[in-house]
mmCIF file of N, CA and C in Angstrom:
data_model
loop_
_atom_site.group_PDB
_atom_site.id
_atom_site.type_symbol
_atom_site.label_atom_id
_atom_site.label_comp_id
_atom_site.label_asym_id
_atom_site.label_seq_id
_atom_site.Cartn_x
_atom_site.Cartn_y
_atom_site.Cartn_z
ATOM 1 N N UNK A 141 -9.540 -11.942 9.886
ATOM 2 C CA UNK A 141 -9.924 -12.789 10.714
ATOM 3 C C UNK A 141 -11.679 -12.287 10.709
ATOM 4 N N UNK A 142 -12.551 -13.119 10.781
ATOM 5 C CA UNK A 142 -13.839 -12.653 11.137
ATOM 6 C C UNK A 142 -14.440 -13.813 12.149
ATOM 7 N N UNK A 143 -15.397 -13.068 12.812
ATOM 8 C CA UNK A 143 -16.133 -13.698 13.808
ATOM 9 C C UNK A 143 -17.161 -14.776 13.089
ATOM 10 N N UNK A 144 -17.121 -16.005 13.775
ATOM 11 C CA UNK A 144 -18.251 -17.062 13.202
ATOM 12 C C UNK A 144 -18.608 -17.528 14.360
ATOM 13 N N UNK A 145 -20.162 -17.944 14.350
ATOM 14 C CA UNK A 145 -21.062 -18.540 15.517
ATOM 15 C C UNK A 145 -20.865 -20.066 15.305
ATOM 16 N N UNK A 146 -20.703 -20.628 16.524
ATOM 17 C CA UNK A 146 -20.793 -22.009 16.448
ATOM 18 C C UNK A 146 -22.248 -22.449 17.118
ATOM 19 N N UNK A 147 -22.802 -23.369 16.664
ATOM 20 C CA UNK A 147 -24.135 -23.610 17.226
ATOM 21 C C UNK A 147 -23.867 -24.295 18.665
ATOM 22 N N UNK A 148 -24.684 -23.705 19.675
ATOM 23 C CA UNK A 148 -24.571 -24.296 20.981
ATOM 24 C C UNK A 148 -23.480 -23.845 21.635
ATOM 25 N N UNK A 149 -22.591 -22.829 21.089
ATOM 26 C CA UNK A 149 -21.478 -22.265 21.822
ATOM 27 C C UNK A 149 -21.770 -20.706 21.952
ATOM 28 N N UNK A 150 -21.647 -20.071 23.197
ATOM 29 C CA UNK A 150 -22.044 -18.700 23.300
ATOM 30 C C UNK A 150 -20.614 -18.035 23.041
ATOM 31 N N UNK A 151 -19.601 -18.785 23.301
ATOM 32 C CA UNK A 151 -18.141 -17.874 22.907
ATOM 33 C C UNK A 151 -17.990 -17.417 21.561
ATOM 34 N N UNK A 152 -17.312 -16.375 21.208
ATOM 35 C CA UNK A 152 -17.098 -15.937 19.926
ATOM 36 C C UNK A 152 -15.896 -16.724 19.304
ATOM 37 N N UNK A 153 -15.984 -17.302 17.984
ATOM 38 C CA UNK A 153 -15.226 -18.142 17.439
ATOM 39 C C UNK A 153 -14.406 -17.295 15.971
ATOM 40 N N UNK A 154 -13.194 -17.158 15.618
ATOM 41 C CA UNK A 154 -12.801 -16.773 14.736
ATOM 42 C C UNK A 154 -12.375 -17.499 13.444
ATOM 43 N N UNK A 155 -12.323 -16.851 12.409
ATOM 44 C CA UNK A 155 -11.850 -17.774 11.185
ATOM 45 C C UNK A 155 -10.926 -17.067 10.413
ATOM 46 N N UNK A 156 -9.980 -17.565 9.929
ATOM 47 C CA UNK A 156 -8.895 -16.761 9.090
ATOM 48 C C UNK A 156 -9.390 -16.971 7.594
ATOM 49 N N UNK A 157 -8.979 -15.828 6.886
ATOM 50 C CA UNK A 157 -9.012 -16.101 5.500
ATOM 51 C C UNK A 157 -8.534 -17.140 4.793
ATOM 52 N N UNK A 158 -9.377 -17.707 4.057
ATOM 53 C CA UNK A 158 -8.843 -18.892 3.137
ATOM 54 C C UNK A 158 -7.778 -18.645 2.035
ATOM 55 N N UNK A 159 -8.022 -17.574 1.245
ATOM 56 C CA UNK A 159 -7.285 -17.100 0.021
ATOM 57 C C UNK A 159 -6.245 -16.193 0.644
ATOM 58 N N UNK A 160 -5.016 -16.711 0.489
ATOM 59 C CA UNK A 160 -3.592 -16.035 0.759
ATOM 60 C C UNK A 160 -3.500 -15.007 -0.098
ATOM 61 N N UNK A 161 -4.087 -14.738 -1.384
ATOM 62 C CA UNK A 161 -3.887 -13.464 -2.036
ATOM 63 C C UNK A 161 -4.844 -12.607 -1.465
ATOM 64 N N UNK A 162 -6.079 -12.708 -1.260
ATOM 65 C CA UNK A 162 -7.073 -11.954 -0.515
ATOM 66 C C UNK A 162 -6.141 -11.234 0.714
ATOM 67 N N UNK A 163 -5.924 -12.193 1.584
ATOM 68 C CA UNK A 163 -5.146 -11.992 2.894
ATOM 69 C C UNK A 163 -4.132 -10.749 2.653
ATOM 70 N N UNK A 164 -3.167 -11.297 1.491
ATOM 71 C CA UNK A 164 -2.085 -10.442 1.410
ATOM 72 C C UNK A 164 -2.762 -9.003 0.845
ATOM 73 N N UNK A 165 -3.937 -8.789 -0.028
ATOM 74 C CA UNK A 165 -4.342 -7.513 -0.395
ATOM 75 C C UNK A 165 -5.029 -6.700 0.799
ATOM 76 N N UNK A 166 -5.465 -7.450 1.549
ATOM 77 C CA UNK A 166 -6.222 -6.890 2.854
ATOM 78 C C UNK A 166 -5.178 -6.189 3.615
ATOM 79 N N UNK A 167 -3.919 -6.904 4.113
ATOM 80 C CA UNK A 167 -2.904 -6.328 4.772
ATOM 81 C C UNK A 167 -2.252 -5.216 3.917
ATOM 82 N N UNK A 168 -2.079 -5.329 2.824
ATOM 83 C CA UNK A 168 -1.406 -3.965 2.099
ATOM 84 C C UNK A 168 -2.232 -2.840 2.216
ATOM 85 N N UNK A 169 -3.675 -3.180 1.912
ATOM 86 C CA UNK A 169 -4.548 -2.024 2.088
ATOM 87 C C UNK A 169 -4.450 -1.354 3.559
ATOM 88 N N UNK A 170 -4.376 -2.241 4.419
ATOM 89 C CA UNK A 170 -4.179 -1.838 5.979
ATOM 90 C C UNK A 170 -2.987 -0.878 6.114
ATOM 91 N N UNK A 171 -1.857 -1.411 5.781
ATOM 92 C CA UNK A 171 -0.504 -0.598 5.830
ATOM 93 C C UNK A 171 -0.651 0.737 4.933
ATOM 94 N N UNK A 172 -1.196 0.763 3.841
ATOM 95 C CA UNK A 172 -1.375 2.056 3.001
ATOM 96 C C UNK A 172 -2.152 2.882 3.716
ATOM 97 N N UNK A 173 -3.349 2.613 4.301
ATOM 98 C CA UNK A 173 -4.274 3.235 5.128
ATOM 99 C C UNK A 173 -3.427 3.911 6.487
ATOM 100 N N UNK A 174 -2.862 2.950 7.065
ATOM 101 C CA UNK A 174 -2.222 3.434 8.556
ATOM 102 C C UNK A 174 -0.845 4.200 8.097
ATOM 103 N N UNK A 175 0.027 3.875 7.440
ATOM 104 C CA UNK A 175 1.162 4.389 6.806
ATOM 105 C C UNK A 175 1.413 5.251 5.806
ATOM 106 N N UNK A 176 1.181 4.979 4.588
ATOM 107 C CA UNK A 176 1.073 5.370 3.471
ATOM 108 C C UNK A 176 0.440 6.843 3.342
ATOM 109 N N UNK A 177 -0.797 6.810 3.630
ATOM 110 C CA UNK A 177 -1.894 7.942 3.600
ATOM 111 C C UNK A 177 -1.419 9.143 4.477
ATOM 112 N N UNK A 178 -1.145 8.647 5.727
ATOM 113 C CA UNK A 178 -0.740 9.789 6.862
ATOM 114 C C UNK A 178 0.575 10.461 6.252
ATOM 115 N N UNK A 179 1.652 9.503 5.830
ATOM 116 C CA UNK A 179 3.066 10.081 5.215
ATOM 117 C C UNK A 179 2.728 10.930 4.243
ATOM 118 N N UNK A 180 1.838 10.899 3.362
ATOM 119 C CA UNK A 180 1.579 12.040 1.997
ATOM 120 C C UNK A 180 1.227 12.830 2.540
ATOM 121 N N UNK A 181 0.066 12.936 3.442
ATOM 122 C CA UNK A 181 -0.568 14.174 4.110
ATOM 123 C C UNK A 181 0.587 15.049 4.826
ATOM 124 N N UNK A 182 1.397 14.384 5.476
ATOM 125 C CA UNK A 182 2.512 15.285 6.263
ATOM 126 C C UNK A 182 3.626 15.745 5.318
ATOM 127 N N UNK A 183 4.029 15.002 4.373
ATOM 128 C CA UNK A 183 5.107 15.377 3.480
ATOM 129 C C UNK A 183 4.368 16.625 2.681
ATOM 130 N N UNK A 184 3.030 16.388 2.237
ATOM 131 C CA UNK A 184 2.251 17.616 1.318
ATOM 132 C C UNK A 184 2.425 18.673 2.220
ATOM 133 N N UNK A 185 2.333 18.637 3.495
ATOM 134 C CA UNK A 185 2.034 19.817 4.328
ATOM 135 C C UNK A 185 3.254 20.319 4.500
ATOM 136 N N UNK A 186 4.381 19.483 4.481
ATOM 137 C CA UNK A 186 5.604 20.042 4.656
ATOM 138 C C UNK A 186 6.361 20.943 3.508
ATOM 139 N N UNK A 187 5.783 20.477 2.392
ATOM 140 C CA UNK A 187 6.077 21.080 0.960
ATOM 141 C C UNK A 187 5.426 22.303 0.910
ATOM 142 N N UNK A 188 4.351 22.408 1.195
ATOM 143 C CA UNK A 188 3.338 23.701 1.248
ATOM 144 C C UNK A 188 4.307 24.575 2.084
ATOM 145 N N UNK A 189 4.419 24.272 3.195
ATOM 146 C CA UNK A 189 4.922 24.964 4.319
ATOM 147 C C UNK A 189 6.462 25.549 3.770
ATOM 148 N N UNK A 190 7.269 24.942 3.192
ATOM 149 C CA UNK A 190 8.409 25.336 2.539
ATOM 150 C C UNK A 190 8.166 26.292 1.470
ATOM 151 N N UNK A 191 7.329 26.150 0.538
ATOM 152 C CA UNK A 191 6.890 26.844 -0.575
ATOM 153 C C UNK A 191 6.337 28.212 0.026
ATOM 154 N N UNK A 192 5.588 28.236 0.948
ATOM 155 C CA UNK A 192 5.078 29.542 1.626
ATOM 156 C C UNK A 192 6.235 30.269 2.551
ATOM 157 N N UNK A 193 6.977 29.743 3.337
ATOM 158 C CA UNK A 193 7.819 30.414 4.230
ATOM 159 C C UNK A 193 9.069 31.031 3.342
ATOM 160 N N UNK A 194 9.471 30.377 2.377
ATOM 161 C CA UNK A 194 10.731 31.021 1.642
ATOM 162 C C UNK A 194 11.844 30.758 2.184
ATOM 163 N N UNK A 195 11.890 30.629 3.542
ATOM 164 C CA UNK A 195 13.302 30.575 4.140
ATOM 165 C C UNK A 195 13.789 29.279 4.130
ATOM 166 N N UNK A 196 12.874 28.271 3.753
ATOM 167 C CA UNK A 196 13.610 26.864 3.457
ATOM 168 C C UNK A 196 14.640 26.732 2.389
ATOM 169 N N UNK A 197 15.815 25.824 2.942
ATOM 170 C CA UNK A 197 16.811 25.826 1.847
ATOM 171 C C UNK A 197 16.210 25.125 0.553
ATOM 172 N N UNK A 198 16.638 25.637 -0.706
ATOM 173 C CA UNK A 198 16.012 25.228 -1.857
ATOM 174 C C UNK A 198 16.181 23.634 -1.931
ATOM 175 N N UNK A 199 17.429 23.108 -1.740
ATOM 176 C CA UNK A 199 17.848 21.746 -1.661
ATOM 177 C C UNK A 199 16.585 20.966 -0.872
ATOM 178 N N UNK A 200 16.613 21.480 0.532
ATOM 179 C CA UNK A 200 15.442 20.544 1.224
ATOM 180 C C UNK A 200 14.332 20.707 0.501
ATOM 181 N N UNK A 201 13.742 21.741 0.077
ATOM 182 C CA UNK A 201 12.404 22.026 -0.499
ATOM 183 C C UNK A 201 12.254 21.036 -1.710
ATOM 184 N N UNK A 202 13.435 21.033 -2.556
ATOM 185 C CA UNK A 202 13.233 19.948 -3.792
ATOM 186 C C UNK A 202 13.333 18.587 -3.389
ATOM 187 N N UNK A 203 14.182 18.330 -2.376
ATOM 188 C CA UNK A 203 14.260 16.989 -1.849
ATOM 189 C C UNK A 203 12.543 16.597 -1.357
ATOM 190 N N UNK A 204 12.094 17.455 -0.618
ATOM 191 C CA UNK A 204 10.622 17.064 -0.127
ATOM 192 C C UNK A 204 9.731 16.951 -1.312
ATOM 193 N N UNK A 205 9.779 17.767 -2.075
ATOM 194 C CA UNK A 205 8.897 17.437 -3.177
ATOM 195 C C UNK A 205 9.177 16.211 -4.220
ATOM 196 N N UNK A 206 10.508 15.868 -4.236
ATOM 197 C CA UNK A 206 10.785 14.468 -4.826
ATOM 198 C C UNK A 206 10.405 13.468 -3.816
ATOM 199 N N UNK A 207 10.581 13.426 -2.631
ATOM 200 C CA UNK A 207 9.926 12.519 -1.812
ATOM 201 C C UNK A 207 8.450 12.355 -1.924
ATOM 202 N N UNK A 208 7.499 13.273 -1.954
ATOM 203 C CA UNK A 208 6.113 13.671 -2.083
ATOM 204 C C UNK A 208 6.109 12.754 -3.470
ATOM 205 N N UNK A 209 6.516 13.170 -4.266
ATOM 206 C CA UNK A 209 6.342 12.489 -5.796
ATOM 207 C C UNK A 209 6.457 11.181 -5.761
ATOM 208 N N UNK A 210 7.593 10.564 -5.155
ATOM 209 C CA UNK A 210 7.826 9.107 -5.132
ATOM 210 C C UNK A 210 6.881 8.364 -4.295
ATOM 211 N N UNK A 211 6.232 9.008 -3.211
ATOM 212 C CA UNK A 211 5.582 8.407 -2.305
ATOM 213 C C UNK A 211 4.097 8.377 -3.097
ATOM 214 N N UNK A 212 3.883 9.335 -3.710
ATOM 215 C CA UNK A 212 2.378 9.560 -4.331
ATOM 216 C C UNK A 212 2.448 8.292 -5.579
ATOM 217 N N UNK A 213 3.684 8.257 -6.207
ATOM 218 C CA UNK A 213 3.801 7.098 -7.498
ATOM 219 C C UNK A 213 3.686 5.780 -6.759
ATOM 220 N N UNK A 214 4.195 5.611 -5.708
ATOM 221 C CA UNK A 214 4.152 4.095 -5.181
ATOM 222 C C UNK A 214 2.311 3.926 -4.744
ATOM 223 N N UNK A 215 1.858 4.967 -4.483
ATOM 224 C CA UNK A 215 0.392 4.910 -3.742
ATOM 225 C C UNK A 215 -0.334 4.464 -5.034
ATOM 226 N N UNK A 216 -0.028 5.083 -5.912
ATOM 227 C CA UNK A 216 -0.741 4.906 -7.297
ATOM 228 C C UNK A 216 -0.496 3.553 -7.951
ATOM 229 N N UNK A 217 0.811 3.154 -7.732
ATOM 230 C CA UNK A 217 1.015 1.636 -8.248
ATOM 231 C C UNK A 217 0.332 0.905 -7.181
ATOM 232 N N UNK A 218 -0.043 1.022 -5.990
ATOM 233 C CA UNK A 218 -0.732 0.226 -5.386
ATOM 234 C C UNK A 218 -2.146 0.193 -5.573
ATOM 235 N N UNK A 219 -2.595 1.255 -5.943
ATOM 236 C CA UNK A 219 -3.971 1.276 -6.420
ATOM 237 C C UNK A 219 -4.251 0.515 -7.836
ATOM 238 N N UNK A 220 -3.097 0.516 -8.523
ATOM 239 C CA UNK A 220 -3.300 -0.460 -9.732
ATOM 240 C C UNK A 220 -3.166 -1.836 -9.312
ATOM 241 N N UNK A 221 -2.489 -2.323 -8.546
ATOM 242 C CA UNK A 221 -2.232 -3.624 -8.085
ATOM 243 C C UNK A 221 -3.541 -3.953 -7.255
ATOM 244 N N UNK A 222 -4.400 -3.230 -6.781
ATOM 245 C CA UNK A 222 -5.687 -3.439 -5.945
ATOM 246 C C UNK A 222 -6.707 -3.772 -6.772
ATOM 247 N N UNK A 223 -6.514 -2.954 -7.867
ATOM 248 C CA UNK A 223 -7.641 -3.486 -8.777
ATOM 249 C C UNK A 223 -7.608 -4.756 -9.601
ATOM 250 N N UNK A 224 -6.323 -5.260 -9.625
ATOM 251 C CA UNK A 224 -6.116 -6.570 -10.415
ATOM 252 C C UNK A 224 -6.836 -7.658 -9.621
ATOM 253 N N UNK A 225 -7.447 -8.674 -10.296
ATOM 254 C CA UNK A 225 -7.842 -9.989 -9.721
ATOM 255 C C UNK A 225 -6.698 -10.620 -9.102
ATOM 256 N N UNK A 226 -7.164 -11.506 -7.992
ATOM 257 C CA UNK A 226 -6.167 -12.379 -7.473
ATOM 258 C C UNK A 226 -5.188 -13.271 -8.671
ATOM 259 N N UNK A 227 -5.823 -13.619 -9.456
ATOM 260 C CA UNK A 227 -5.017 -14.566 -10.732
ATOM 261 C C UNK A 227 -4.280 -13.528 -11.385
ATOM 262 N N UNK A 228 -4.703 -12.453 -11.630
ATOM 263 C CA UNK A 228 -3.832 -11.455 -12.539
ATOM 264 C C UNK A 228 -2.435 -11.094 -11.433
ATOM 265 N N UNK A 229 -2.930 -10.665 -10.221
ATOM 266 C CA UNK A 229 -1.646 -10.434 -9.433
ATOM 267 C C UNK A 229 -0.796 -11.621 -9.478
ATOM 268 N N UNK A 230 -1.191 -12.792 -9.241
ATOM 269 C CA UNK A 230 -0.339 -13.853 -9.150
ATOM 270 C C UNK A 230 0.250 -14.054 -10.418
ATOM 271 N N UNK A 231 -0.273 -13.805 -11.494
ATOM 272 C CA UNK A 231 0.558 -13.990 -12.623
ATOM 273 C C UNK A 231 1.633 -12.903 -12.954
ATOM 274 N N UNK A 232 1.192 -11.646 -12.459
ATOM 275 C CA UNK A 232 2.306 -10.481 -12.356
ATOM 276 C C UNK A 232 3.577 -10.835 -11.429
ATOM 277 N N UNK A 233 3.118 -11.285 -10.360
ATOM 278 C CA UNK A 233 4.269 -11.744 -9.347
ATOM 279 C C UNK A 233 5.069 -12.837 -10.097
ATOM 280 N N UNK A 234 4.566 -13.689 -10.845
ATOM 281 C CA UNK A 234 5.266 -14.848 -11.366
ATOM 282 C C UNK A 234 6.091 -14.430 -12.691
ATOM 283 N N UNK A 235 5.824 -12.961 -13.150
ATOM 284 C CA UNK A 235 6.909 -12.646 -14.074
ATOM 285 C C UNK A 235 8.147 -11.876 -13.563
ATOM 286 N N UNK A 236 8.193 -11.786 -12.525
ATOM 287 C CA UNK A 236 9.356 -11.025 -11.756
ATOM 288 C C UNK A 236 10.659 -10.740 -12.906
ATOM 289 N N UNK A 237 11.331 -11.644 -12.978
ATOM 290 C CA UNK A 237 12.562 -11.452 -13.910
ATOM 291 C C UNK A 237 12.234 -11.148 -15.353
ATOM 292 N N UNK A 238 10.933 -11.764 -15.849
ATOM 293 C CA UNK A 238 10.532 -11.466 -17.213
ATOM 294 C C UNK A 238 10.300 -10.052 -17.485
ATOM 295 N N UNK A 239 9.597 -9.416 -16.387
ATOM 296 C CA UNK A 239 9.305 -8.188 -16.532
ATOM 297 C C UNK A 239 10.397 -7.162 -16.426
ATOM 298 N N UNK A 240 11.468 -7.454 -15.872
ATOM 299 C CA UNK A 240 12.660 -6.692 -15.962
ATOM 300 C C UNK A 240 13.140 -6.737 -17.189
ATOM 301 N N UNK A 241 13.327 -8.013 -17.885
ATOM 302 C CA UNK A 241 13.797 -8.311 -19.310
ATOM 303 C C UNK A 241 12.997 -7.306 -20.238
ATOM 304 N N UNK A 242 11.616 -7.473 -20.139
ATOM 305 C CA UNK A 242 10.760 -6.723 -21.025
ATOM 306 C C UNK A 242 11.078 -5.191 -20.988
ATOM 307 N N UNK A 243 11.236 -4.540 -19.753
ATOM 308 C CA UNK A 243 11.605 -3.058 -19.559
ATOM 309 C C UNK A 243 12.887 -2.691 -20.209
ATOM 310 N N UNK A 244 13.900 -3.732 -20.321
ATOM 311 C CA UNK A 244 15.161 -3.506 -20.885
ATOM 312 C C UNK A 244 15.045 -3.119 -22.198
ATOM 313 N N UNK A 245 14.378 -4.203 -23.005
ATOM 314 C CA UNK A 245 14.329 -4.037 -24.573
ATOM 315 C C UNK A 245 13.345 -3.222 -24.783
#
């Protein structure tokens, strides 16, 4: 949403985004910024602390490292999606099952 002026009215009015794909992209960016990025930082810190202390269970440390790798990969995938135009993103979403068939073959 963004503020817009209405001639002759002192109140602030708001206008929503018209393009649903752009709105979807903005929502994903905000979720990434508020949820993914801080989570990556915390898990990185936990992995570093586990490596440094040496007293952490090997299984727990390996599991945290796998979690970190997973989250970083998903974050990178989001960055790839973010660089796509709305029409390319829409085409990719329409592929759904076709993409699965392509990857199996």
